mmCIF file of C-alpha atoms in Angstrom:
data_model
loop_
_atom_site.group_PDB
_atom_site.id
_atom_site.type_symbol
_atom_site.label_atom_id
_atom_site.label_comp_id
_atom_site.label_asym_id
_atom_site.label_seq_id
_atom_site.Cartn_x
_atom_site.Cartn_y
_atom_site.Cartn_z
ATOM 1 C CA GLY A 1 96.742 86.294 110.717
ATOM 2 C CA PHE A 2 94.941 89.386 111.771
ATOM 3 C CA GLY A 3 97.554 91.612 113.350
ATOM 4 C CA TRP A 4 99.052 93.325 110.300
ATOM 5 C CA PHE A 5 95.935 95.411 110.127
ATOM 6 C CA ALA A 6 96.461 96.725 113.654
ATOM 7 C CA PHE A 7 100.052 97.658 112.837
ATOM 8 C CA LEU A 8 99.218 99.332 109.549
ATOM 9 C CA LEU A 9 96.496 101.496 111.019
ATOM 10 C CA SER A 10 98.596 102.393 114.060
ATOM 11 C CA ASP A 11 100.922 104.199 111.679
ATOM 12 C CA SER A 12 99.581 107.730 111.316
ATOM 13 C CA MET A 13 100.738 108.162 107.724
ATOM 14 C CA PHE A 14 99.355 104.846 106.449
ATOM 15 C CA GLY A 15 96.052 105.437 108.260
ATOM 16 C CA THR A 16 95.844 108.905 106.718
ATOM 17 C CA ILE A 17 96.627 107.662 103.222
ATOM 18 C CA ALA A 18 94.074 104.842 103.585
ATOM 19 C CA GLY A 19 91.489 107.311 104.888
ATOM 20 C CA ILE A 20 92.079 109.782 102.070
ATOM 21 C CA GLY A 21 91.708 106.917 99.584
ATOM 22 C CA LEU A 22 88.337 106.122 101.114
ATOM 23 C CA MET A 23 87.287 109.786 101.085
ATOM 24 C CA LEU A 24 88.190 110.000 97.389
ATOM 25 C CA LEU A 25 86.101 106.886 96.794
ATOM 26 C CA LEU A 26 83.165 108.463 98.638
ATOM 27 C CA GLY A 27 83.901 112.022 97.505
ATOM 28 C CA ASP A 28 80.695 112.309 95.477
ATOM 29 C CA ALA A 29 78.501 111.733 98.530
ATOM 30 C CA PRO A 30 75.613 112.353 98.423
ATOM 31 C CA PHE A 31 75.475 110.190 95.334
ATOM 32 C CA TYR A 32 73.168 112.194 93.143
ATOM 33 C CA ASP A 33 72.638 111.413 89.487
ATOM 34 C CA GLU A 34 69.881 111.990 86.942
ATOM 35 C CA ALA A 35 67.690 109.241 88.454
ATOM 36 C CA GLN A 36 67.783 110.648 91.979
ATOM 37 C CA PRO A 37 64.916 113.160 91.591
ATOM 38 C CA TYR A 38 62.634 110.229 90.729
ATOM 39 C CA VAL A 39 63.976 108.163 93.634
ATOM 40 C CA LEU A 40 63.369 111.097 95.990
ATOM 41 C CA LEU A 41 59.876 111.631 94.601
ATOM 42 C CA ARG A 42 58.893 107.985 95.055
ATOM 43 C CA GLY A 43 60.680 107.195 98.321
ATOM 44 C CA GLY A 44 61.023 110.501 100.104
ATOM 45 C CA LYS A 45 64.027 112.309 101.473
ATOM 46 C CA GLY A 46 64.292 110.333 104.756
ATOM 47 C CA PRO A 47 64.688 106.893 103.172
ATOM 48 C CA TRP A 48 67.022 108.355 100.537
ATOM 49 C CA VAL A 49 69.333 109.851 103.199
ATOM 50 C CA THR A 50 69.161 106.611 105.221
ATOM 51 C CA GLY A 51 70.163 104.634 102.132
ATOM 52 C CA GLN A 52 73.065 106.994 101.469
ATOM 53 C CA ILE A 53 74.312 106.632 105.062
ATOM 54 C CA LEU A 54 73.970 102.842 105.005
ATOM 55 C CA TYR A 55 75.925 102.807 101.760
ATOM 56 C CA ILE A 56 78.718 104.823 103.431
ATOM 57 C CA PHE A 57 78.725 102.363 106.363
ATOM 58 C CA GLY A 58 78.973 99.367 104.034
ATOM 59 C CA VAL A 59 81.592 100.778 101.682
ATOM 60 C CA THR A 60 83.740 101.812 104.652
ATOM 61 C CA ALA A 61 83.556 98.321 106.174
ATOM 62 C CA LEU A 62 84.363 96.667 102.838
ATOM 63 C CA TYR A 63 87.244 99.085 102.221
ATOM 64 C CA LEU A 64 88.765 98.269 105.615
ATOM 65 C CA LEU A 65 88.403 94.538 105.085
ATOM 66 C CA VAL A 66 90.267 94.813 101.765
ATOM 67 C CA LEU A 67 93.233 96.316 103.656
ATOM 68 C CA VAL A 68 93.678 93.208 105.818
ATOM 69 C CA VAL A 69 96.869 91.277 105.113
ATOM 70 C CA PRO A 70 98.417 88.391 107.062
ATOM 71 C CA TRP A 71 101.256 88.698 109.544
ATOM 72 C CA GLY A 72 103.745 86.261 110.978
ATOM 73 C CA ARG A 73 106.860 85.840 113.065
ATOM 74 C CA ALA A 74 108.802 88.404 111.013
ATOM 75 C CA LEU A 75 106.253 91.115 111.772
ATOM 76 C CA ARG A 76 106.373 90.276 115.479
ATOM 77 C CA THR A 77 110.168 90.669 115.392
ATOM 78 C CA LEU A 78 109.846 94.004 113.621
ATOM 79 C CA ALA A 79 107.324 95.184 116.202
ATOM 80 C CA GLU A 80 109.455 94.145 119.168
ATOM 81 C CA THR A 81 112.652 95.669 117.764
ATOM 82 C CA PRO A 82 111.868 99.013 116.088
ATOM 83 C CA GLN A 83 115.405 99.304 114.694
ATOM 84 C CA ALA A 84 114.785 96.163 112.644
ATOM 85 C CA ALA A 85 111.909 97.901 110.856
ATOM 86 C CA TYR A 86 114.253 100.639 109.671
ATOM 87 C CA ASP A 87 117.053 98.162 108.879
ATOM 88 C CA HIS A 88 114.691 96.345 106.487
ATOM 89 C CA GLY A 89 113.488 99.523 104.775
ATOM 90 C CA LEU A 90 110.110 99.770 106.455
ATOM 91 C CA GLY A 91 109.200 103.437 106.673
ATOM 92 C CA MET A 92 106.909 102.996 109.620
ATOM 93 C CA GLN A 93 107.331 102.101 113.233
ATOM 94 C CA LEU A 94 105.552 98.982 114.430
ATOM 95 C CA PRO A 95 104.548 99.673 118.041
ATOM 96 C CA GLY A 96 105.609 96.872 120.359
ATOM 97 C CA VAL A 97 102.788 97.831 122.717
ATOM 98 C CA ILE A 98 100.347 96.213 120.306
ATOM 99 C CA VAL A 99 102.195 92.885 120.403
ATOM 100 C CA SER A 100 102.662 92.993 124.158
ATOM 101 C CA GLN A 101 99.097 93.986 125.104
ATOM 102 C CA TRP A 102 96.903 92.555 122.368
ATOM 103 C CA SER A 103 96.339 89.143 120.850
ATOM 104 C CA PRO A 104 96.313 89.225 117.028
ATOM 105 C CA ARG A 105 92.569 88.582 116.818
ATOM 106 C CA ARG A 106 91.700 91.159 119.483
ATOM 107 C CA ALA A 107 94.042 93.738 117.916
ATOM 108 C CA PHE A 108 92.438 93.128 114.539
ATOM 109 C CA LEU A 109 88.866 93.468 115.792
ATOM 110 C CA PHE A 110 89.542 96.490 117.950
ATOM 111 C CA SER A 111 91.491 98.252 115.163
ATOM 112 C CA LEU A 112 88.778 97.454 112.654
ATOM 113 C CA ILE A 113 86.028 98.856 114.870
ATOM 114 C CA LEU A 114 87.969 101.989 115.860
ATOM 115 C CA ARG A 115 89.020 102.813 112.308
ATOM 116 C CA TRP A 116 85.566 102.089 110.971
ATOM 117 C CA ILE A 117 84.106 104.598 113.445
ATOM 118 C CA ALA A 118 86.768 107.209 112.593
ATOM 119 C CA TYR A 119 86.414 106.809 108.830
ATOM 120 C CA VAL A 120 82.616 106.736 108.950
ATOM 121 C CA SER A 121 82.727 109.933 111.028
ATOM 122 C CA CYS A 122 84.889 111.632 108.402
ATOM 123 C CA ALA A 123 82.652 110.340 105.593
ATOM 124 C CA LEU A 124 79.495 111.550 107.347
ATOM 125 C CA ILE A 125 81.023 114.994 107.875
ATOM 126 C CA MET A 126 81.864 115.035 104.179
ATOM 127 C CA PHE A 127 78.368 113.824 103.265
ATOM 128 C CA THR A 128 76.678 116.444 105.457
ATOM 129 C CA LEU A 129 78.781 119.339 104.138
ATOM 130 C CA ASN A 130 78.350 118.211 100.532
ATOM 131 C CA LEU A 131 74.589 117.831 101.020
ATOM 132 C CA THR A 132 74.037 121.177 102.732
ATOM 133 C CA LEU A 133 76.527 123.291 100.771
ATOM 134 C CA ARG A 134 76.127 121.452 97.441
ATOM 135 C CA ASN A 135 79.824 121.501 96.669
ATOM 136 C CA LYS A 136 82.932 119.455 97.380
ATOM 137 C CA LEU A 137 83.888 121.341 100.542
ATOM 138 C CA GLY A 138 83.102 118.172 102.479
ATOM 139 C CA LEU A 139 85.956 116.288 100.802
ATOM 140 C CA MET A 140 88.360 119.024 101.834
ATOM 141 C CA ALA A 141 87.082 119.041 105.433
ATOM 142 C CA ALA A 142 87.338 115.245 105.743
ATOM 143 C CA SER A 143 90.833 115.259 104.242
ATOM 144 C CA LEU A 144 91.978 117.960 106.659
ATOM 145 C CA LEU A 145 90.594 115.949 109.553
ATOM 146 C CA LEU A 146 92.574 112.933 108.324
ATOM 147 C CA LEU A 147 95.747 114.993 107.822
ATOM 148 C CA LEU A 148 95.533 116.208 111.406
ATOM 149 C CA ASP A 149 96.619 112.760 112.649
ATOM 150 C CA PRO A 150 100.190 112.742 111.242
ATOM 151 C CA LEU A 151 100.571 116.402 112.208
ATOM 152 C CA ILE A 152 99.723 115.543 115.804
ATOM 153 C CA ASP A 153 101.924 112.445 115.658
ATOM 154 C CA THR A 154 105.004 114.297 114.425
ATOM 155 C CA SER A 155 104.753 117.933 115.508
ATOM 156 C CA LEU A 156 102.318 118.561 118.323
ATOM 157 C CA PRO A 157 102.364 117.543 122.003
ATOM 158 C CA TYR A 158 100.640 114.300 122.990
ATOM 159 C CA VAL A 159 97.714 116.122 124.612
ATOM 160 C CA TYR A 160 96.398 117.121 121.168
ATOM 161 C CA PHE A 161 95.449 113.506 120.432
ATOM 162 C CA ILE A 162 92.147 114.162 122.188
ATOM 163 C CA VAL A 163 91.005 116.591 119.477
ATOM 164 C CA SER A 164 91.414 114.131 116.613
ATOM 165 C CA PRO A 165 89.046 111.174 116.298
ATOM 166 C CA VAL A 166 91.400 109.672 113.738
ATOM 167 C CA SER A 167 94.301 109.820 116.231
ATOM 168 C CA LEU A 168 92.119 108.316 118.914
ATOM 169 C CA SER A 169 91.325 105.397 116.613
ATOM 170 C CA ARG A 170 94.961 104.286 116.483
ATOM 171 C CA LEU A 171 95.391 101.184 118.620
ATOM 172 C CA CYS A 172 98.753 102.334 119.957
ATOM 173 C CA ASN A 173 96.980 105.353 121.479
ATOM 174 C CA VAL A 174 94.396 103.309 123.358
ATOM 175 C CA ASP A 175 95.036 103.606 127.080
ATOM 176 C CA PHE A 176 93.085 101.516 129.531
ATOM 177 C CA GLY A 177 94.888 103.118 132.463
ATOM 178 C CA TYR A 178 97.019 100.094 133.330
ATOM 179 C CA ASN A 179 100.620 100.714 134.374
#
């Protein structure tokens, strides 16, 4: 099944933890070692930056695909009855709106695309800050952007979701305007 992924990434804390794990994996961006001056000399800065960005795109996609786990009837029950999630020791709420409005395959694909965009955005912010400032300030900025999601989810009014791309990437926050 595909749906577990949609549920996991609709939980602000799990999505934040997964995103921080990815940022730690990519924290050295731009990936500069002793061979890079020669690579830059031979290929130029444009192709080098393009390669770095394509690497970020690929690693982010692979990282998200590794998070995919199957779901079944038990997960559907937990999603439709939130109390059951807490009764069975699950620390996260499984939004029933995902089960009621999305097929498992569609939820999976949409969640994958939205999270990929959000995580790539954070990684590119990190990459840009690290490249221009030549320090690890980018990792801190990306982590703060990721930590904004659970803060908005638990402490701030709903209207603040619009300022966080990570919050907007949660499937339970997608609103097509249907009542």
